[in-house]
Short mmCIF file of C-alpha atoms in Angstrom, two decimals:
data_model
loop_
_atom_site.label_atom_id
_atom_site.label_comp_id
_atom_site.label_asym_id
_atom_site.label_seq_id
_atom_site.Cartn_x
_atom_site.Cartn_y
_atom_site.Cartn_z
CA UNK A 1 8.19 14.56 -101.69
CA UNK A 2 8.92 17.88 -102.19
CA UNK A 3 9.40 18.35 -98.11
CA UNK A 4 12.15 15.90 -98.24
CA UNK A 5 13.35 18.33 -101.10
CA UNK A 6 12.54 21.05 -99.20
CA UNK A 7 14.94 19.70 -96.52
CA UNK A 8 17.92 18.81 -98.16
CA UNK A 9 18.25 22.18 -100.07
CA UNK A 10 18.57 23.93 -96.51
CA UNK A 11 20.80 21.74 -95.98
CA UNK A 12 22.49 22.31 -98.98
CA UNK A 13 21.90 26.24 -98.48
CA UNK A 14 23.33 25.69 -94.74
CA UNK A 15 26.68 24.17 -96.01
CA UNK A 16 27.17 26.20 -98.79
CA UNK A 17 26.94 29.37 -96.60
CA UNK A 18 29.09 28.09 -93.61
CA UNK A 19 31.70 30.38 -92.52
CA UNK A 20 34.68 27.67 -91.75
CA UNK A 21 33.33 25.45 -94.24
CA UNK A 22 34.50 21.41 -94.56
CA UNK A 23 37.52 20.27 -94.72
CA UNK A 24 38.65 21.37 -91.70
CA UNK A 25 42.84 20.97 -92.02
CA UNK A 26 45.82 22.17 -89.99
CA UNK A 27 48.91 22.80 -91.64
CA UNK A 28 51.99 22.45 -89.78
CA UNK A 29 55.30 24.20 -91.34
CA UNK A 30 54.14 24.82 -95.24
CA UNK A 31 55.58 27.83 -96.52
CA UNK A 32 54.36 31.16 -97.50
CA UNK A 33 54.61 30.94 -101.37
CA UNK A 34 55.30 27.31 -102.05
CA UNK A 35 52.66 25.30 -104.52
CA UNK A 36 51.69 23.18 -101.71
CA UNK A 37 50.10 26.27 -99.73
CA UNK A 38 48.49 27.85 -102.72
CA UNK A 39 46.63 24.66 -103.27
CA UNK A 40 45.59 24.26 -99.75
CA UNK A 41 44.17 27.94 -100.13
CA UNK A 42 42.34 26.88 -103.72
CA UNK A 43 40.71 23.66 -102.08
CA UNK A 44 38.47 25.95 -100.59
CA UNK A 45 38.59 24.14 -97.01
CA UNK A 46 39.22 25.81 -93.08
CA UNK A 47 42.92 25.87 -93.24
CA UNK A 48 45.21 26.94 -90.31
CA UNK A 49 48.12 27.88 -90.81
CA UNK A 50 50.33 26.66 -87.90
CA UNK A 51 54.09 25.85 -86.84
CA UNK A 52 53.20 23.02 -84.51
CA UNK A 53 50.64 20.79 -84.10
CA UNK A 54 50.60 22.03 -80.67
CA UNK A 55 49.04 25.72 -81.78
CA UNK A 56 45.43 23.90 -82.73
CA UNK A 57 42.26 22.49 -80.77
CA UNK A 58 42.72 18.99 -82.29
CA UNK A 59 39.34 17.59 -81.51
CA UNK A 60 38.25 20.43 -84.19
CA UNK A 61 40.38 18.76 -86.92
CA UNK A 62 39.91 15.99 -89.34
CA UNK A 63 43.34 16.62 -91.19
CA UNK A 64 47.11 18.16 -90.66
CA UNK A 65 49.08 18.69 -93.58
CA UNK A 66 52.99 19.17 -92.87
CA UNK A 67 56.43 19.70 -93.93
CA UNK A 68 59.05 18.43 -91.00
CA UNK A 69 57.93 17.85 -88.08
CA UNK A 70 54.02 17.47 -86.46
CA UNK A 71 55.56 18.73 -83.09
CA UNK A 72 53.55 16.94 -81.07
CA UNK A 73 51.24 14.28 -80.62
CA UNK A 74 48.31 13.50 -83.09
CA UNK A 75 44.95 12.42 -82.10
CA UNK A 76 42.93 9.00 -83.04
CA UNK A 77 40.42 10.74 -85.33
CA UNK A 78 43.27 13.02 -87.74
CA UNK A 79 44.47 11.94 -90.98
CA UNK A 80 47.73 13.18 -91.72
CA UNK A 81 49.60 13.99 -94.86
CA UNK A 82 53.80 14.35 -93.39
CA UNK A 83 56.77 14.95 -95.87
CA UNK A 84 59.76 14.14 -93.56
CA UNK A 85 62.34 16.77 -93.82
CA UNK A 86 65.41 16.49 -94.79
CA UNK A 87 68.59 14.78 -92.24
CA UNK A 88 72.33 14.93 -92.66
CA UNK A 89 73.98 11.78 -92.65
CA UNK A 90 74.31 10.71 -88.95
CA UNK A 91 76.00 7.50 -88.95
CA UNK A 92 75.32 6.46 -85.16
CA UNK A 93 72.00 5.01 -85.62
CA UNK A 94 68.39 5.65 -86.14
CA UNK A 95 66.66 8.95 -84.21
CA UNK A 96 63.30 7.80 -83.49
CA UNK A 97 60.28 9.97 -84.47
CA UNK A 98 58.66 12.16 -81.51
CA UNK A 99 55.47 12.40 -83.47
CA UNK A 100 52.96 9.88 -83.01
CA UNK A 101 49.04 8.72 -82.86
CA UNK A 102 47.85 9.09 -79.00
CA UNK A 103 46.78 5.47 -78.49
CA UNK A 104 47.37 3.63 -81.66
CA UNK A 105 50.10 3.87 -83.50
CA UNK A 106 53.05 2.02 -85.36
CA UNK A 107 56.22 3.76 -83.87
CA UNK A 108 58.73 4.63 -86.65
CA UNK A 109 62.69 5.47 -86.03
CA UNK A 110 64.09 7.25 -88.58
CA UNK A 111 67.46 6.79 -89.79
CA UNK A 112 69.71 6.15 -92.59
CA UNK A 113 69.47 4.17 -95.84
CA UNK A 114 71.72 1.30 -96.67
CA UNK A 115 72.98 2.87 -99.89
CA UNK A 116 70.87 0.73 -102.23
CA UNK A 117 70.37 0.77 -105.81
CA UNK A 118 67.13 -0.71 -106.85
CA UNK A 119 63.53 0.52 -104.74
CA UNK A 120 60.28 -0.86 -105.45
CA UNK A 121 56.41 0.26 -105.39
CA UNK A 122 54.77 -0.86 -101.64
CA UNK A 123 51.80 -2.51 -101.10
CA UNK A 124 50.50 0.67 -99.49
CA UNK A 125 50.41 2.28 -102.85
CA UNK A 126 49.51 -0.03 -104.92
CA UNK A 127 46.11 -1.03 -103.25
CA UNK A 128 45.81 2.86 -103.35
CA UNK A 129 46.43 3.39 -106.73
CA UNK A 130 49.55 5.09 -106.73
CA UNK A 131 52.03 3.79 -107.96
CA UNK A 132 52.52 6.13 -111.29
CA UNK A 133 52.92 8.99 -108.52
CA UNK A 134 55.29 6.88 -106.65
CA UNK A 135 57.74 6.19 -109.00
CA UNK A 136 57.34 9.97 -110.62
CA UNK A 137 58.08 11.60 -107.94
CA UNK A 138 59.81 9.69 -105.59
CA UNK A 139 61.50 6.86 -106.64
CA UNK A 140 62.78 8.78 -109.53
CA UNK A 141 64.63 11.25 -106.43
CA UNK A 142 66.10 9.36 -104.35
CA UNK A 143 70.11 8.87 -104.87
CA UNK A 144 70.73 5.92 -106.00
CA UNK A 145 73.42 4.07 -103.91
CA UNK A 146 74.04 7.24 -101.49
CA UNK A 147 72.75 9.12 -98.66
CA UNK A 148 68.72 8.98 -98.18
CA UNK A 149 66.29 7.99 -94.99
CA UNK A 150 64.43 4.69 -94.50
CA UNK A 151 61.88 3.98 -91.87
CA UNK A 152 61.42 1.47 -89.13
CA UNK A 153 59.35 0.07 -86.65
CA UNK A 154 60.72 0.41 -83.41
CA UNK A 155 56.30 -0.95 -81.65
CA UNK A 156 53.19 -0.90 -82.49
CA UNK A 157 50.43 0.00 -79.66
CA UNK A 158 46.70 -0.82 -80.23
CA UNK A 159 45.49 -2.58 -83.63
CA UNK A 160 47.54 0.13 -85.72
CA UNK A 161 48.90 -1.56 -88.74
CA UNK A 162 51.29 -0.55 -91.75
CA UNK A 163 52.00 -0.45 -95.01
CA UNK A 164 55.24 0.48 -97.02
CA UNK A 165 54.68 3.31 -100.53
CA UNK A 166 57.69 2.59 -101.20
CA UNK A 167 61.20 0.62 -100.48
CA UNK A 168 64.20 -0.71 -100.59
CA UNK A 169 64.20 -4.11 -102.91
CA UNK A 170 64.18 -6.69 -99.94
CA UNK A 171 64.67 -3.77 -97.46
CA UNK A 172 63.71 -0.79 -95.47
CA UNK A 173 60.69 1.96 -96.45
CA UNK A 174 61.44 5.23 -97.36
CA UNK A 175 57.90 5.71 -96.94
CA UNK A 176 54.72 4.38 -95.80
CA UNK A 177 51.21 4.60 -94.28
CA UNK A 178 50.10 3.83 -90.68
CA UNK A 179 46.22 3.49 -89.94
CA UNK A 180 44.78 3.34 -86.60
CA UNK A 181 42.17 0.91 -85.28
CA UNK A 182 41.11 -2.56 -86.95
CA UNK A 183 39.54 -0.98 -89.69
CA UNK A 184 41.59 1.63 -90.03
CA UNK A 185 39.85 5.02 -88.37
CA UNK A 186 42.81 7.17 -89.57
CA UNK A 187 45.33 7.47 -91.70
CA UNK A 188 48.77 9.14 -91.60
CA UNK A 189 50.85 9.11 -94.63
CA UNK A 190 54.62 8.90 -94.19
CA UNK A 191 56.22 10.66 -97.44
CA UNK A 192 60.51 10.93 -97.98
CA UNK A 193 61.64 14.42 -98.34
CA UNK A 194 62.94 13.69 -101.77
CA UNK A 195 59.14 13.73 -102.80
CA UNK A 196 58.06 16.20 -104.99
CA UNK A 197 54.77 16.99 -107.10
CA UNK A 198 53.71 17.60 -103.29
CA UNK A 199 50.20 19.15 -104.28
CA UNK A 200 49.66 16.28 -106.58
CA UNK A 201 50.37 14.33 -103.39
CA UNK A 202 47.97 16.32 -101.61
CA UNK A 203 44.81 15.83 -104.52
CA UNK A 204 45.85 11.84 -104.10
CA UNK A 205 45.09 11.95 -100.09
CA UNK A 206 42.01 13.92 -100.12
CA UNK A 207 40.46 12.54 -102.80
CA UNK A 208 40.62 8.63 -101.25
CA UNK A 209 40.53 9.77 -97.74
CA UNK A 210 37.05 12.08 -98.67
CA UNK A 211 36.05 7.82 -100.25
CA UNK A 212 36.37 6.71 -96.92
CA UNK A 213 35.35 9.69 -95.13
CA UNK A 214 32.57 11.44 -96.92
CA UNK A 215 30.90 13.23 -94.00
CA UNK A 216 34.19 15.22 -93.35
CA UNK A 217 34.49 17.14 -97.03
CA UNK A 218 31.82 19.14 -98.30
CA UNK A 219 29.13 17.59 -100.35
CA UNK A 220 29.11 17.44 -104.58
CA UNK A 221 28.31 20.74 -105.69
CA UNK A 222 29.38 22.59 -102.86
CA UNK A 223 29.73 26.23 -103.01
CA UNK A 224 27.46 26.87 -106.61
CA UNK A 225 24.38 26.95 -105.38
CA UNK A 226 25.27 30.00 -103.17
CA UNK A 227 26.20 31.89 -106.87
CA UNK A 228 22.60 31.69 -108.01
CA UNK A 229 20.84 32.90 -104.93
CA UNK A 230 19.10 36.40 -104.13
CA UNK A 231 19.93 38.42 -101.54
CA UNK A 232 16.98 37.48 -99.02
CA UNK A 233 18.02 34.14 -98.99
CA UNK A 234 21.83 34.76 -98.55
CA UNK A 235 21.08 36.71 -95.33
CA UNK A 236 18.16 34.14 -94.56
CA UNK A 237 20.75 30.95 -94.79
CA UNK A 238 23.47 33.57 -92.94
CA UNK A 239 20.93 34.16 -89.84
CA UNK A 240 20.56 30.16 -89.83
CA UNK A 241 24.61 29.78 -89.30
CA UNK A 242 24.84 32.54 -87.34
CA UNK A 243 22.30 31.12 -84.91
CA UNK A 244 23.71 27.73 -84.79
CA UNK A 245 26.84 28.92 -84.12
CA UNK A 246 25.57 31.09 -81.37
CA UNK A 247 23.22 28.52 -79.54
CA UNK A 248 26.16 25.71 -79.93
CA UNK A 249 28.30 28.18 -77.89
CA UNK A 250 25.76 28.05 -75.61
CA UNK A 251 25.09 24.85 -74.88
CA UNK A 252 28.85 24.17 -74.63
CA UNK A 253 29.45 26.78 -72.07
CA UNK A 254 25.83 25.62 -70.17
CA UNK A 255 27.29 22.22 -70.63
CA UNK A 256 30.89 22.94 -68.81
CA UNK A 257 28.73 24.98 -66.07
CA UNK A 258 26.57 21.83 -65.54
CA UNK A 259 29.39 20.15 -65.22
CA UNK A 260 30.97 22.16 -62.11
CA UNK A 261 27.59 21.67 -60.58
CA UNK A 262 27.75 18.08 -60.88
CA UNK A 263 31.30 17.99 -59.28
CA UNK A 264 30.12 20.21 -56.93
CA UNK A 265 27.13 18.08 -55.42
CA UNK A 266 29.69 15.11 -55.64
CA UNK A 267 31.70 16.85 -53.24
CA UNK A 268 29.88 17.62 -50.68
CA UNK A 269 27.98 14.19 -50.54
CA UNK A 270 31.06 12.50 -50.22
CA UNK A 271 31.17 15.43 -47.23
CA UNK A 272 28.17 14.61 -46.14
CA UNK A 273 28.92 11.72 -45.94
CA UNK A 274 31.94 11.55 -43.25
CA UNK A 275 30.78 14.33 -41.75
CA UNK A 276 26.85 15.27 -40.59
CA UNK A 277 24.91 12.13 -42.25
CA UNK A 278 27.42 10.08 -39.40
CA UNK A 279 24.32 11.18 -36.72
CA UNK A 280 22.48 8.88 -38.96
CA UNK A 281 24.63 5.44 -39.56
CA UNK A 282 26.60 5.35 -37.10
CA UNK A 283 27.72 3.91 -33.21
CA UNK A 284 30.47 4.14 -30.28
CA UNK A 285 32.81 6.11 -31.19
CA UNK A 286 32.39 7.48 -34.58
CA UNK A 287 28.50 8.70 -33.45
CA UNK A 288 29.81 10.24 -30.19
CA UNK A 289 32.62 12.36 -32.25
CA UNK A 290 30.30 13.05 -34.59
CA UNK A 291 27.65 14.33 -31.83
CA UNK A 292 30.10 16.20 -30.41
CA UNK A 293 31.01 18.19 -33.36
CA UNK A 294 26.74 18.97 -34.33
CA UNK A 295 26.37 20.30 -30.88
CA UNK A 296 29.93 22.85 -31.64
CA UNK A 297 28.22 23.77 -34.49
CA UNK A 298 24.71 24.46 -32.39
CA UNK A 299 27.15 26.57 -30.22
CA UNK A 300 27.51 24.67 -27.27
CA UNK A 301 30.67 24.29 -24.95
CA UNK A 302 31.17 20.77 -25.39
CA UNK A 303 33.68 18.10 -22.56
CA UNK A 304 34.90 14.99 -23.74
CA UNK A 305 34.26 12.86 -20.40
CA UNK A 306 35.44 9.52 -21.64
CA UNK A 307 38.98 11.28 -23.04
CA UNK A 308 38.98 13.32 -19.00
CA UNK A 309 38.19 9.70 -17.60
CA UNK A 310 40.98 8.08 -19.78
CA UNK A 311 42.98 10.63 -18.84
CA UNK A 312 42.50 10.24 -15.11
CA UNK A 313 42.47 6.70 -15.41
CA UNK A 314 39.26 6.92 -13.64
CA UNK A 315 35.89 4.85 -14.90
CA UNK A 316 34.08 5.95 -17.44
CA UNK A 317 30.37 7.78 -16.85
CA UNK A 318 28.96 10.01 -19.82
CA UNK A 319 29.89 10.62 -22.70
CA UNK A 320 30.10 14.31 -23.23
CA UNK A 321 29.27 17.44 -20.36
CA UNK A 322 28.17 20.56 -22.45
CA UNK A 323 27.70 23.94 -21.70
CA UNK A 324 25.41 26.95 -23.00
CA UNK A 325 25.86 29.79 -24.16
CA UNK A 326 22.65 31.69 -22.46
CA UNK A 327 23.38 30.52 -19.17
CA UNK A 328 26.58 30.11 -17.55
CA UNK A 329 25.21 27.79 -14.40
CA UNK A 330 23.47 25.49 -17.19
CA UNK A 331 25.68 22.13 -17.96
CA UNK A 332 24.28 18.89 -19.12
CA UNK A 333 25.73 15.07 -19.29
CA UNK A 334 25.27 13.31 -22.03
CA UNK A 335 24.91 9.37 -22.98
CA UNK A 336 25.75 8.61 -26.96
CA UNK A 337 23.78 5.46 -28.16
CA UNK A 338 23.88 3.77 -31.83
CA UNK A 339 21.86 0.70 -32.36
CA UNK A 340 21.79 -0.88 -35.94
CA UNK A 341 19.06 -2.83 -35.22
CA UNK A 342 17.51 -1.98 -32.15
CA UNK A 343 15.70 0.30 -29.97
CA UNK A 344 16.77 2.67 -27.45
CA UNK A 345 16.99 1.50 -23.93
CA UNK A 346 15.58 2.80 -20.71
CA UNK A 347 18.58 0.48 -18.89
CA UNK A 348 20.80 3.53 -21.17
CA UNK A 349 18.85 6.27 -19.29
CA UNK A 350 19.50 4.08 -15.91
CA UNK A 351 23.03 4.42 -16.85
CA UNK A 352 22.68 8.11 -17.30
CA UNK A 353 21.34 8.55 -13.90
CA UNK A 354 23.95 6.65 -12.65
CA UNK A 355 26.49 8.82 -13.85
CA UNK A 356 24.42 12.02 -12.60
CA UNK A 357 24.47 10.67 -8.90
CA UNK A 358 28.59 10.01 -9.68
CA UNK A 359 28.36 13.59 -10.61
CA UNK A 360 27.16 15.36 -7.89
CA UNK A 361 29.46 13.41 -5.44
CA UNK A 362 32.27 14.15 -7.49
CA UNK A 363 31.74 17.97 -7.22
CA UNK A 364 29.31 18.73 -5.09
CA UNK A 365 26.83 20.26 -8.00
CA UNK A 366 23.86 19.07 -9.45
CA UNK A 367 23.87 18.96 -13.56
CA UNK A 368 20.54 20.81 -15.01
CA UNK A 369 20.20 18.27 -17.38
CA UNK A 370 20.49 14.35 -18.61
CA UNK A 371 20.78 14.10 -22.26
CA UNK A 372 20.67 10.63 -24.08
CA UNK A 373 21.11 10.97 -27.60
CA UNK A 374 20.41 7.70 -29.33
CA UNK A 375 20.89 6.58 -32.94
CA UNK A 376 18.78 3.59 -33.20
CA UNK A 377 17.73 0.64 -35.66
CA UNK A 378 20.19 3.04 -38.08
CA UNK A 379 19.75 -0.51 -40.21
CA UNK A 380 16.38 0.92 -41.29
CA UNK A 381 16.19 4.56 -43.56
CA UNK A 382 15.80 7.28 -41.34
CA UNK A 383 11.90 7.81 -42.23
CA UNK A 384 11.25 4.24 -41.70
CA UNK A 385 12.65 4.10 -37.88
CA UNK A 386 10.73 4.29 -34.93
CA UNK A 387 10.20 6.97 -32.35
CA UNK A 388 13.19 6.42 -29.34
CA UNK A 389 11.28 4.86 -26.41
CA UNK A 390 7.70 5.71 -27.61
CA UNK A 391 6.40 2.18 -25.98
CA UNK A 392 8.05 3.23 -22.78
CA UNK A 393 6.19 6.57 -21.91
CA UNK A 394 6.20 6.17 -17.89
CA UNK A 395 10.12 5.71 -18.16
CA UNK A 396 10.25 8.65 -19.93
CA UNK A 397 8.11 10.52 -18.08
CA UNK A 398 10.03 9.51 -15.01
CA UNK A 399 13.37 10.89 -16.52
CA UNK A 400 12.02 13.97 -17.96
CA UNK A 401 10.99 14.67 -14.24
CA UNK A 402 15.69 15.05 -13.91
CA UNK A 403 15.48 17.17 -16.66
CA UNK A 404 15.61 14.04 -18.69
CA UNK A 405 16.02 14.51 -22.93
CA UNK A 406 15.63 11.86 -25.30
CA UNK A 407 17.42 13.19 -28.22
CA UNK A 408 17.20 11.44 -31.79
CA UNK A 409 19.72 12.11 -33.59
CA UNK A 410 16.91 12.72 -36.35
CA UNK A 411 16.12 15.61 -34.90
CA UNK A 412 19.68 17.00 -34.22
CA UNK A 413 20.17 16.45 -37.77
CA UNK A 414 17.23 18.20 -38.82
CA UNK A 415 18.09 21.63 -36.11
CA UNK A 416 21.61 21.71 -37.86
CA UNK A 417 20.53 21.82 -41.25
CA UNK A 418 18.57 24.62 -39.99
CA UNK A 419 21.36 26.43 -38.25
CA UNK A 420 23.95 25.77 -41.43
CA UNK A 421 21.51 27.30 -43.49
CA UNK A 422 21.07 30.42 -42.04
CA UNK A 423 16.45 29.88 -40.94
CA UNK A 424 17.48 29.72 -37.53
CA UNK A 425 20.30 30.94 -35.20
CA UNK A 426 22.89 29.29 -33.10
CA UNK A 427 21.12 31.15 -29.36
CA UNK A 428 17.28 30.20 -31.06
CA UNK A 429 18.88 26.28 -31.55
CA UNK A 430 20.04 25.96 -28.17
CA UNK A 431 17.38 27.14 -26.52
CA UNK A 432 15.17 25.09 -28.21
CA UNK A 433 16.94 21.96 -26.65
CA UNK A 434 17.65 23.53 -23.40
CA UNK A 435 14.03 24.51 -22.84
CA UNK A 436 12.89 21.08 -23.59
CA UNK A 437 12.64 17.88 -21.72
CA UNK A 438 11.12 14.05 -22.03
CA UNK A 439 11.23 13.51 -25.74
CA UNK A 440 12.99 15.73 -27.67
CA UNK A 441 10.92 17.01 -31.37
CA UNK A 442 12.60 19.70 -33.76
CA UNK A 443 10.37 22.68 -32.92
CA UNK A 444 10.63 24.92 -35.68
CA UNK A 445 8.49 23.39 -38.11
CA UNK A 446 7.58 24.02 -42.46
CA UNK A 447 7.20 27.63 -41.77
CA UNK A 448 10.69 27.86 -41.45
CA UNK A 449 12.77 28.63 -44.63
CA UNK A 450 15.88 26.15 -44.33
CA UNK A 451 16.87 25.87 -47.55
CA UNK A 452 17.58 28.67 -50.56
#
């Protein structure tokens, strides 16, 4: 039991010394020197005096006290006490109030009264015990049979509702309470311009709101304990409060930084799906395009043979021709294949051999290399796929005699990542491919630091 008491005392100390005490109030349009402002100053909370609600961050505040127009949309959690501005007689119909809750609201129009001579206390006042205050501060001040303002509903959104504080007998309200949510998560008291005893209305609103939302008000005995604390206790409690504020600011900063990092990671993943990872999960023209882009990033000069054949209305042979900056006379023909559920095929190698023979007969030059780039069985996870043509070593060996190279797109992906990270140069990557025959395996092992 003593430990619980000690913990409660620590909480009281922090509340007593909070340099931003409860309740948090945004005061809009409250004139300096007015009784309402003096009352706000005396109530001991954190009060920010502004001309418009747009001048504060509403997430930090729980209450708004306003004389005149609020000047913006009010968040659903904010409780509002508003004294409407006086209006000159318009005579051309009501005008819409611009101040509403964001998602849950009763949209109101403010217009001319209908010269009523009798007024009644509404259910919103009687249910809150405000009958006497309504009679004394509102009904007594309405010019009977003359000009005054009334409220009318334009519409309702969400689960909002409204109940009147004062109304014409069998007519429109002059003041009412708007509530958000089925359980009344917040309230907006709208009082007519003729309302007097405004400090009393503030006290009544805060008393009722404290019973409904006690966590947004200081606990009982708030501030009394501070007067009987030693200097050492004051310093210790102040240090705790300062540390909590500093910690909260640091955590908010780090959370914001983490959000930026997560966004960057998401954007990088999206780019990879449509970029480099296409090497591991595509076929047809999409795969040919990914291989072409990869080889260019490795520093090769790449020519689209299929595009040239189509432009010249010739038969399509190999997919690509590539040259290396290391050797101006070096040239390789490249055939690109992708199979979702099948392994590489020796018939693809034979097709590439025919393409090499056709190239020699047409140009008189013999290609120094023939590359069979294959993305086989890509319906499987990359680590689960077999090595292409591992079951046909004789065919691969024969293919290698003519400069043939079987290139798994997984190995291309690894090589490209090494170049992108700066672990190896484009020249190193080109040399590793150009000097290989048979089945290509990236020569750069785990001793190469490919990632930061």
